[in-house]
Coordinates of C-alpha atoms and ligand atoms in Angstrom, one line a residue:
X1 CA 35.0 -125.0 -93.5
X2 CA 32.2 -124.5 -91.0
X3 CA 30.5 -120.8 -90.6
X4 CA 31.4 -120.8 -87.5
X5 CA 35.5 -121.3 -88.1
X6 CA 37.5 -118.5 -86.8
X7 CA 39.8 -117.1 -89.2
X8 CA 43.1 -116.2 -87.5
X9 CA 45.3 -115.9 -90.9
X10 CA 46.7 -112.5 -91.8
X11 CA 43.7 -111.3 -94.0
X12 CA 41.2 -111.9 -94.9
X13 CA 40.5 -111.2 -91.5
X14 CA 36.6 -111.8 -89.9
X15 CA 33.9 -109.2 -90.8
X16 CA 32.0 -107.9 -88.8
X17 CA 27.9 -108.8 -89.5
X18 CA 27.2 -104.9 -89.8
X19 CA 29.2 -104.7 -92.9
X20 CA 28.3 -108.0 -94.2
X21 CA 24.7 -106.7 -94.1
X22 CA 25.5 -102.8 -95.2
X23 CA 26.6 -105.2 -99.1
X24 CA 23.6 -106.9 -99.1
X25 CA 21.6 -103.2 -99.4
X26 CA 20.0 -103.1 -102.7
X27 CA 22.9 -102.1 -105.5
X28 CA 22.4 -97.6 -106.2
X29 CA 23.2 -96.6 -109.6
X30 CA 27.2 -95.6 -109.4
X31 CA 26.5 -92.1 -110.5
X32 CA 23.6 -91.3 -108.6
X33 CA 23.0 -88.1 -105.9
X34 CA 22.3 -91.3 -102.7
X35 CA 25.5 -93.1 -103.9
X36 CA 27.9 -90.0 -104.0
X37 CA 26.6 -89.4 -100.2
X38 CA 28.2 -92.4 -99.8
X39 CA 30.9 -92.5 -101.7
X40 CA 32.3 -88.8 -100.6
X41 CA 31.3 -90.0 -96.7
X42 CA 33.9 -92.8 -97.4
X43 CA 36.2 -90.7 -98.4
X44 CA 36.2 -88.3 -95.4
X45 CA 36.6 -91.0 -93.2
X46 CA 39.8 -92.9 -95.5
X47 CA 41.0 -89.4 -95.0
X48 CA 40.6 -89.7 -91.1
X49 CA 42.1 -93.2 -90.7
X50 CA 44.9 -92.7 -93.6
X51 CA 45.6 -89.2 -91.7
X52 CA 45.9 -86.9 -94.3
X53 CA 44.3 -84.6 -96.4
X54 CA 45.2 -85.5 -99.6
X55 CA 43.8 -87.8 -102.6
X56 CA 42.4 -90.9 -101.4
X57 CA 41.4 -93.2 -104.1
X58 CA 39.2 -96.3 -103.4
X59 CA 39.5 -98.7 -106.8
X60 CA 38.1 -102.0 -107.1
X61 CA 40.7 -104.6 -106.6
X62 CA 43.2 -105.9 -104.2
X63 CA 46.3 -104.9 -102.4
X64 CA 48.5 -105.9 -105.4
X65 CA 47.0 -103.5 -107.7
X66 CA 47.1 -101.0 -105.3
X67 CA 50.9 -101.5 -105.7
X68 CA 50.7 -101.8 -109.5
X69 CA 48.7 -98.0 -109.3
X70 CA 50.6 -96.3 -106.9
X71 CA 53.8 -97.0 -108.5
X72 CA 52.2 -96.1 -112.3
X73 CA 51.0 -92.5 -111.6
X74 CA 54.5 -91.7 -110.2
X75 CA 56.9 -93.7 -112.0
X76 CA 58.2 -93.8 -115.6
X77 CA 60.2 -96.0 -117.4
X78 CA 63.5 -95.7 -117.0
X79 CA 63.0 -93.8 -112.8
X80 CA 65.3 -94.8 -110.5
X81 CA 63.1 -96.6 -107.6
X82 CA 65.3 -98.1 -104.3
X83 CA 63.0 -101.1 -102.6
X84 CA 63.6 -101.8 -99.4
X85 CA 62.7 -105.9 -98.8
X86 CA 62.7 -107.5 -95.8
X87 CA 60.2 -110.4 -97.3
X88 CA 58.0 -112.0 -99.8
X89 CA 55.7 -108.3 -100.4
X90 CA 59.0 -106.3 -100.3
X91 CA 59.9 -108.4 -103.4
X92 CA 56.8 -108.2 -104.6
X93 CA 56.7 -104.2 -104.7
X94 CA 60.1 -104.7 -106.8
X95 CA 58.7 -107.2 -108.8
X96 CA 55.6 -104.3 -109.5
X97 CA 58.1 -101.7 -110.5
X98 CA 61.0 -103.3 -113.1
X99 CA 57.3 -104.1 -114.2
X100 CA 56.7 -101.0 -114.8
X101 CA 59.9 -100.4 -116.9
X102 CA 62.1 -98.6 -113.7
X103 CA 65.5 -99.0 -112.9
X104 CA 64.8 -100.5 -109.7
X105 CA 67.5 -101.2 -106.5
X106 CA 66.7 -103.5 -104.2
X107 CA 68.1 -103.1 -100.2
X108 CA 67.7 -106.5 -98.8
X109 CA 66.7 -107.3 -95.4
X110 CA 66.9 -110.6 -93.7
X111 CA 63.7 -112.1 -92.6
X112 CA 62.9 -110.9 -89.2
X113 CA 65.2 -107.9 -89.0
X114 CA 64.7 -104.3 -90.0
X115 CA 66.8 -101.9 -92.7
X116 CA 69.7 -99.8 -91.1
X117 CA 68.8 -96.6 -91.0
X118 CA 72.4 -95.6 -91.6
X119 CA 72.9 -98.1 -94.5
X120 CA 69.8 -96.7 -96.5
X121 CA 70.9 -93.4 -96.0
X122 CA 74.3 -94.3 -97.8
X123 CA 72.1 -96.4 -100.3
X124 CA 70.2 -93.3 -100.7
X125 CA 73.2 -90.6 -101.1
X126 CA 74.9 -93.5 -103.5
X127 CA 72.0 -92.6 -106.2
X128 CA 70.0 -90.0 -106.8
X129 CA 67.0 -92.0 -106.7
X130 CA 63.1 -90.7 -107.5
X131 CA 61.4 -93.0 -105.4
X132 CA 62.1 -95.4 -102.6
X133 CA 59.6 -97.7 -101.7
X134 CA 59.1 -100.1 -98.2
X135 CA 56.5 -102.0 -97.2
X136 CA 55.0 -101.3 -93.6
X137 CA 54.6 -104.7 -92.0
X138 CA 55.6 -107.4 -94.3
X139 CA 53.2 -110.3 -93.9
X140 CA 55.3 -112.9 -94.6
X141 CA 57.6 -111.6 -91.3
X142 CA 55.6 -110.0 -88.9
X143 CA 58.0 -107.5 -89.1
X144 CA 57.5 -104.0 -88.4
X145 CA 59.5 -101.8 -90.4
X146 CA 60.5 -98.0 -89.4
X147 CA 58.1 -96.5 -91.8
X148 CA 58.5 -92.9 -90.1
X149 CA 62.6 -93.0 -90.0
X150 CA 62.3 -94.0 -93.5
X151 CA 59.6 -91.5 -94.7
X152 CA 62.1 -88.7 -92.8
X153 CA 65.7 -90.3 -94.4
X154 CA 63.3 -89.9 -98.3
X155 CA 62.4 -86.5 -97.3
X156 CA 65.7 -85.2 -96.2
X157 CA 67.3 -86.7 -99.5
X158 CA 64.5 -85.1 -102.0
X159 CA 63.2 -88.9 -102.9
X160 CA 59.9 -89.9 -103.2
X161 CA 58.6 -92.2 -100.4
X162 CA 56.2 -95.1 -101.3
X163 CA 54.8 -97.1 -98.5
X164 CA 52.3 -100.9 -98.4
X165 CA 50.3 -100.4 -95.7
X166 CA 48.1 -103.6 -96.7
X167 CA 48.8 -105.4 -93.3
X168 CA 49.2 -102.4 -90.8
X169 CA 46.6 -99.3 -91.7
X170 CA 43.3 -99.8 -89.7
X171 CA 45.4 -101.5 -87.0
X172 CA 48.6 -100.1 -86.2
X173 CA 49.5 -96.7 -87.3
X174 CA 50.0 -94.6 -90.2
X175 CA 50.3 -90.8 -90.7
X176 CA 50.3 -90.1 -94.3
X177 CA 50.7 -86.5 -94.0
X178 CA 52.7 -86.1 -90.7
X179 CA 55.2 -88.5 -91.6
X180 CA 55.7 -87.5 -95.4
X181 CA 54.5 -90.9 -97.0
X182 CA 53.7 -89.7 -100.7
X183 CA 52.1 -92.6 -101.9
X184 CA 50.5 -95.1 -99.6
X185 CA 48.4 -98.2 -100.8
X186 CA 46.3 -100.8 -98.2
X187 CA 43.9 -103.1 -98.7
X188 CA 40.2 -103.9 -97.3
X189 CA 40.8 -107.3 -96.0
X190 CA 43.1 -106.8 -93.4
X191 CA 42.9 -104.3 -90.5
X192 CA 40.0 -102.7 -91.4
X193 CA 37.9 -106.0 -91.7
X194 CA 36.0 -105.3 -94.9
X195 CA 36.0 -108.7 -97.4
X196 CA 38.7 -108.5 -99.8
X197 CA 37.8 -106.5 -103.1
X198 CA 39.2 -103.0 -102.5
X199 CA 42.2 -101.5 -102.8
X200 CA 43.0 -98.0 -101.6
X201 CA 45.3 -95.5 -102.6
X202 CA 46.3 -91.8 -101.1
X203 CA 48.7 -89.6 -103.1
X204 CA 49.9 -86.2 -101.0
X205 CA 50.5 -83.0 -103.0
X206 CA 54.1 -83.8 -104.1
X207 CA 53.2 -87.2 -105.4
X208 CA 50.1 -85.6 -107.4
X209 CA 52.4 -82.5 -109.0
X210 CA 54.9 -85.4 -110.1
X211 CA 52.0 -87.5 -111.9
X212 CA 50.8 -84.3 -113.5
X213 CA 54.2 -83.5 -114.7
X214 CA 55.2 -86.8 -115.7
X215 CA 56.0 -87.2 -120.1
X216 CA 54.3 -90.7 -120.4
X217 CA 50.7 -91.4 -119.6
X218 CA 50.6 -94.1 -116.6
X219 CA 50.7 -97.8 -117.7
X220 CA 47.7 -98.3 -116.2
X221 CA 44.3 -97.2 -118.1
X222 CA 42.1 -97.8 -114.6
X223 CA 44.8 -97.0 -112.4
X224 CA 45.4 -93.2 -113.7
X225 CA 45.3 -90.8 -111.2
X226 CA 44.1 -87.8 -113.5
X227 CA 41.4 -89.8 -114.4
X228 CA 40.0 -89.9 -111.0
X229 CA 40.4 -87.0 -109.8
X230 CA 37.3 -85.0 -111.3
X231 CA 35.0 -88.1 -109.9
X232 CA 36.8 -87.8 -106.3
X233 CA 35.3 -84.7 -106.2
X234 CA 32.3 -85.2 -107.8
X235 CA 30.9 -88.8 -107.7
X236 CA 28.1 -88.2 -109.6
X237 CA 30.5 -88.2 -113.0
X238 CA 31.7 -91.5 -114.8
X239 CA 35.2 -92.7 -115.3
X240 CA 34.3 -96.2 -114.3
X241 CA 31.8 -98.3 -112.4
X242 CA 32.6 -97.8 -108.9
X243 CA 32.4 -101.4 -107.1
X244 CA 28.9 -100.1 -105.8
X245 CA 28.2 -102.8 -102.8
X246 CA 32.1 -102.8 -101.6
X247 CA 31.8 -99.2 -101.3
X248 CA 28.9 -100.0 -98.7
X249 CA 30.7 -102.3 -97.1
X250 CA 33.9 -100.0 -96.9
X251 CA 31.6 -97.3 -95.9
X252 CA 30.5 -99.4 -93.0
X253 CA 33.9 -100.9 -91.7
X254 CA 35.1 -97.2 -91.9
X255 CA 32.6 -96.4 -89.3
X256 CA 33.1 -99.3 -86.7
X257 CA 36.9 -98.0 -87.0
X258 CA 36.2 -94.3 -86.3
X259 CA 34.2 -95.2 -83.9
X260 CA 36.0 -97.5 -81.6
X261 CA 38.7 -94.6 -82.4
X262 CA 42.0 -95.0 -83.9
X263 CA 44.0 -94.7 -80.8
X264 CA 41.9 -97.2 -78.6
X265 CA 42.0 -99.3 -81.8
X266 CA 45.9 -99.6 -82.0
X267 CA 46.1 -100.1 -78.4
X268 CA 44.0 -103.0 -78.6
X269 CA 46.1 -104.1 -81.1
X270 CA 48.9 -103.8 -79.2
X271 CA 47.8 -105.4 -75.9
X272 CA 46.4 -108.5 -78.1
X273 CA 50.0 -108.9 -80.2
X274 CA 51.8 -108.6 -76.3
X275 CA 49.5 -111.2 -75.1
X276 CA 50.0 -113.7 -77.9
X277 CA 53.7 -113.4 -78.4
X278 CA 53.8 -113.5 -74.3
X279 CA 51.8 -117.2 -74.7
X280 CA 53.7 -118.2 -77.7
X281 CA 57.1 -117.4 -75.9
X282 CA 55.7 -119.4 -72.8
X283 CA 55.0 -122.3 -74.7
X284 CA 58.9 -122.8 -75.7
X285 CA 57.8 -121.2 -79.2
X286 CA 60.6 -119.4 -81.1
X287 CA 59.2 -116.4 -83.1
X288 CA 60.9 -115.3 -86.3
X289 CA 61.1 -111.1 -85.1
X290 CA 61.9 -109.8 -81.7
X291 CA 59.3 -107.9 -79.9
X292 CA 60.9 -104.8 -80.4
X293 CA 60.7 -105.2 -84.2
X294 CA 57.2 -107.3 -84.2
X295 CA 54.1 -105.9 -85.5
X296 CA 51.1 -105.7 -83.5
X297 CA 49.0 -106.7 -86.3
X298 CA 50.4 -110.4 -87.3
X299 CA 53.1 -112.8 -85.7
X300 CA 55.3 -115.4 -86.9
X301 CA 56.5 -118.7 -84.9
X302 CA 58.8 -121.3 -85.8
X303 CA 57.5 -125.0 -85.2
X304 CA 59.2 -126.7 -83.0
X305 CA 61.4 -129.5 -84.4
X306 CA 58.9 -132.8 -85.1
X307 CA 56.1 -130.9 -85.9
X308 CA 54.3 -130.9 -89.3
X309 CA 53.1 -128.2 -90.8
X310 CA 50.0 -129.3 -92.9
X311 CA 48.9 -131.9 -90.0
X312 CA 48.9 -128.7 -86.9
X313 CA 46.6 -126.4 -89.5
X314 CA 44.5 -129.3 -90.0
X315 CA 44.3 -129.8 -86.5
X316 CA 43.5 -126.1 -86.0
X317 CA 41.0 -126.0 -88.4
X318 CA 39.5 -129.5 -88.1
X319 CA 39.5 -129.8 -84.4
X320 CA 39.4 -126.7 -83.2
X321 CA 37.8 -124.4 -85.8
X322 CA 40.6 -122.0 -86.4
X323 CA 42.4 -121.2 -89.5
X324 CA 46.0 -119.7 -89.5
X325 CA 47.8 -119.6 -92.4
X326 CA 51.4 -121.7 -93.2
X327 CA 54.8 -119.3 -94.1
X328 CA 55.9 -118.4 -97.8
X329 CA 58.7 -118.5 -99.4
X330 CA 62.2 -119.6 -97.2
X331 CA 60.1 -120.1 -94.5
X332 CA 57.5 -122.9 -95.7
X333 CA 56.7 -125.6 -93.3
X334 CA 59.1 -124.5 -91.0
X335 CA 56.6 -121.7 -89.4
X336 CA 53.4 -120.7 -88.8
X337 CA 51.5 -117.0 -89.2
X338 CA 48.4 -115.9 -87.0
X339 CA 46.6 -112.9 -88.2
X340 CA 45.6 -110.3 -85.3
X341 CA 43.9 -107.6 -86.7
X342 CA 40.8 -106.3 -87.4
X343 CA 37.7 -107.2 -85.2
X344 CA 40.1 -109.6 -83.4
X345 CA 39.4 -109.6 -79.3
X346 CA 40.6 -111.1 -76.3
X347 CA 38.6 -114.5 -76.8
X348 CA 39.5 -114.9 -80.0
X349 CA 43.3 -114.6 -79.1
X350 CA 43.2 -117.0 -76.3
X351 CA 40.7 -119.4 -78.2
X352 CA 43.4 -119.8 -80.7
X353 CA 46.2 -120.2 -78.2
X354 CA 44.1 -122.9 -76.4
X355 CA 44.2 -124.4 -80.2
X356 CA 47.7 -124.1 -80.4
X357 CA 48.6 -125.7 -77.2
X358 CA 46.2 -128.8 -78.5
X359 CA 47.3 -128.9 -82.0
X360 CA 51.1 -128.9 -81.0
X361 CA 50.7 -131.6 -78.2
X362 CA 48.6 -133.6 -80.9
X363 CA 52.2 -133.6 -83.0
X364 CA 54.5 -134.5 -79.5
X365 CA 55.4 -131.5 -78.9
X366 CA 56.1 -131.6 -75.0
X367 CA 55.3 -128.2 -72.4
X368 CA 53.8 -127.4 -69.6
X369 CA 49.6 -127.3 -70.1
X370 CA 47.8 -124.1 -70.1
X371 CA 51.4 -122.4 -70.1
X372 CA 50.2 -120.4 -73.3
X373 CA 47.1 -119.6 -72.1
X374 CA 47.9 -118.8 -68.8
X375 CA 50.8 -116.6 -69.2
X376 CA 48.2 -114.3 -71.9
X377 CA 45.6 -114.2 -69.6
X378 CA 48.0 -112.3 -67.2
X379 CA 48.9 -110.0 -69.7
X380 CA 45.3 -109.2 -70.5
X381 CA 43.4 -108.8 -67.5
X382 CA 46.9 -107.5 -65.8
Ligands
LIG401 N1 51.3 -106.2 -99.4 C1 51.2 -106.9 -98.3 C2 52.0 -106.4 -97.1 C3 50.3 -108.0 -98.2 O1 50.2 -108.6 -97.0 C4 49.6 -108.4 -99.3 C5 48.7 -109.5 -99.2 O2 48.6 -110.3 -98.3 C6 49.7 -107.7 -100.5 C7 50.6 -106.6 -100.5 C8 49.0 -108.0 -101.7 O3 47.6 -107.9 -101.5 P1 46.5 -108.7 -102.2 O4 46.7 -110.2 -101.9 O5 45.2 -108.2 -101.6 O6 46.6 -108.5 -103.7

């Protein structure tokens, strides 16, 4: 893979140089007075992007522990969780809690669609349930799911609501408080363009009482809420070594996101996602979601019949210096996903559908030239 290769997969996403440089500062003691300047200025600004004003918990790791450790300070075994799956990380937040000892229900989604409201509700008035848990925008779909109706159905039924946020906070939005989400986890690698390393966790008032309250200490010894807390608000005592140089980094990529501003941000977002599917849909493409569904911050596109899947991403990547990544589960060689998120902008986007178009007439695939390219450029500069 060259330096220069463009990586158009659904996270890691590219990074910008500021934040690559901000690691490479020398490493500060993780206790010291400079560090917790630092550390505390991070989390003012999580609290900014994650909108709320509760607990916001950076922990070295990925996305999938953020899972694990949301789920462990709220759940105990033998809690009745209801997962809502529409895709591979919907089954993987299930997978997390029967982990973790619960009773878990799962509501199955097809691929591509979205719950019905009305059906969850029933689901959720079938059982008293303490948690349910969604994911946001499942990256194996490109789906968006109503993260806002659901946080309002938990509310309304006195149920915990958990919500993944890996692939949509930083990028599409999220608000914690306003829309009652208890728990929410995310990731560093996606939308907020940081490298992968950090996951990060925000727990409202409700979800805090219940982890206090709860009989058996949390499964996980790192992961533990209580522990944390005193070091949230003062950095200068030990629990564990904070990840000192991904705290820079995270610290930086919170900045370029506060400062492009969260609601310029998602609207770029938006009017890059338009203008792909828009090409995509020009080409002949099929995508797996309907607009009205898709998320702004990845999308999913069948192949069209004849082509092959590891031959068009080596194409991509060999030819034209793009990655994008190949589909999971069910959906494995029959579809493509392109990451859009983060520091992505208008040249990257059209760079990679000029890519497309290349790749795909490489494999036979037959459509008008430029018809991808053409029909996005109208869509941005219209
Ligand atoms: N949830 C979603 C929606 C994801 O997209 C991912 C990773 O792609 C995860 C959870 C797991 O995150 P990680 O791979 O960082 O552990």
């Amino acid at each position: 893979m060259s330096e220069r290769d463009l990586i158009m997969i659904p996270g890691p996403t590219n990074v910008d140089p500021k934040v690559l440089r901000a690691m490479a500062r020398p490493t500060l003691a993780h206790t010291s007075g400079a560090f917790a300047t630092i550390f505390k200025e991070t989390l003012a600004d999580l609290g900014q992007i994650f909108k709320t004003n509760g607990v916001v918990l950076p922990l070295a790791g990925t996305g999938t522990l953020g899972g694990e450790v949301a789920f462990s300070n709220i759940v105990e075994p033998g809690d009745r969780v209801l997962v809502i799956s529409g895709g591979f990380f919907g089954d993987r937040l299930a997978e997390i809690a029967v982990n973790l000892g619960a009773a878990v229900d799962k509501f199955d989604v097809p691929w591509g669609a979205t719950p019905k409201l009305g059906d969850v509700e029933k689901k959720l008035s079938s059982t008293k349930y303490k948690v349910m848990a969604a994911v946001h925008v499942d990256t194996s779909t490109g789906v968006a799911n109503p993260a806002k109706e659901l946080a309002a159905l938990a509310r309304e039924k006195d149920v915990l609501f958990l919500l993944d946020t890996v692939c949509s906070l930083g990028g599409m939005d999220v608000q914690v408080d306003d829309w009652g989400i208890n728990v929410c986890f995310t990731g560093s690698q996606k939308a907020l363009a940081v490298p992968p390393g950090l996951t990060i966790i925000s727990f409202d008032s409700r979800a805090q009482k219940v982890s206090e309250q709860r009989k058996t200490s949390p499964s996980s010894y790192y992961g533990d809420l209580k522990r944390w807390l005193p070091i949230l608000t003062d950095p200068t005592k030990y629990f564990a070594t904070h990840p000192v140089n991904m705290v820079y980094a995270l610290h930086e990529g919170c900045r370029i996101v506060l400062a492009e501003g969260l609601e310029a941000r998602f609207g770029r977002h938006a009017t890059i996602a338009t203008a792909f599917r828009t090409g995509l849909k020009a080409m002949g493409l099929r995508l797996l979601c309907e607009d009205a569904v898709a998320s702004n911050t990845l999308t999913v596109a069948y192949y069209p019949p004849g082509v092959r899947d590891a031959e068009f991403r080596k194409s991509m990547q060999e030819e034209f210096g793009i990655v994008v990544a190949g589909e999971l589960g069910p959906l494995k060689d029959k579809a493509f996903r392109v990451g859009h998120m983060g520091n992505v902008n208008r040249s990257d986007i059209l760079a990679t559908l000029a890519a497309i178009e290349g790749s795909l007439s490489k494999e036979g695939y037959k459509f008008p030239p430029g018809a991808g390219t053409s029909a996005a450029t109208k869509v941005l500069t219209g």
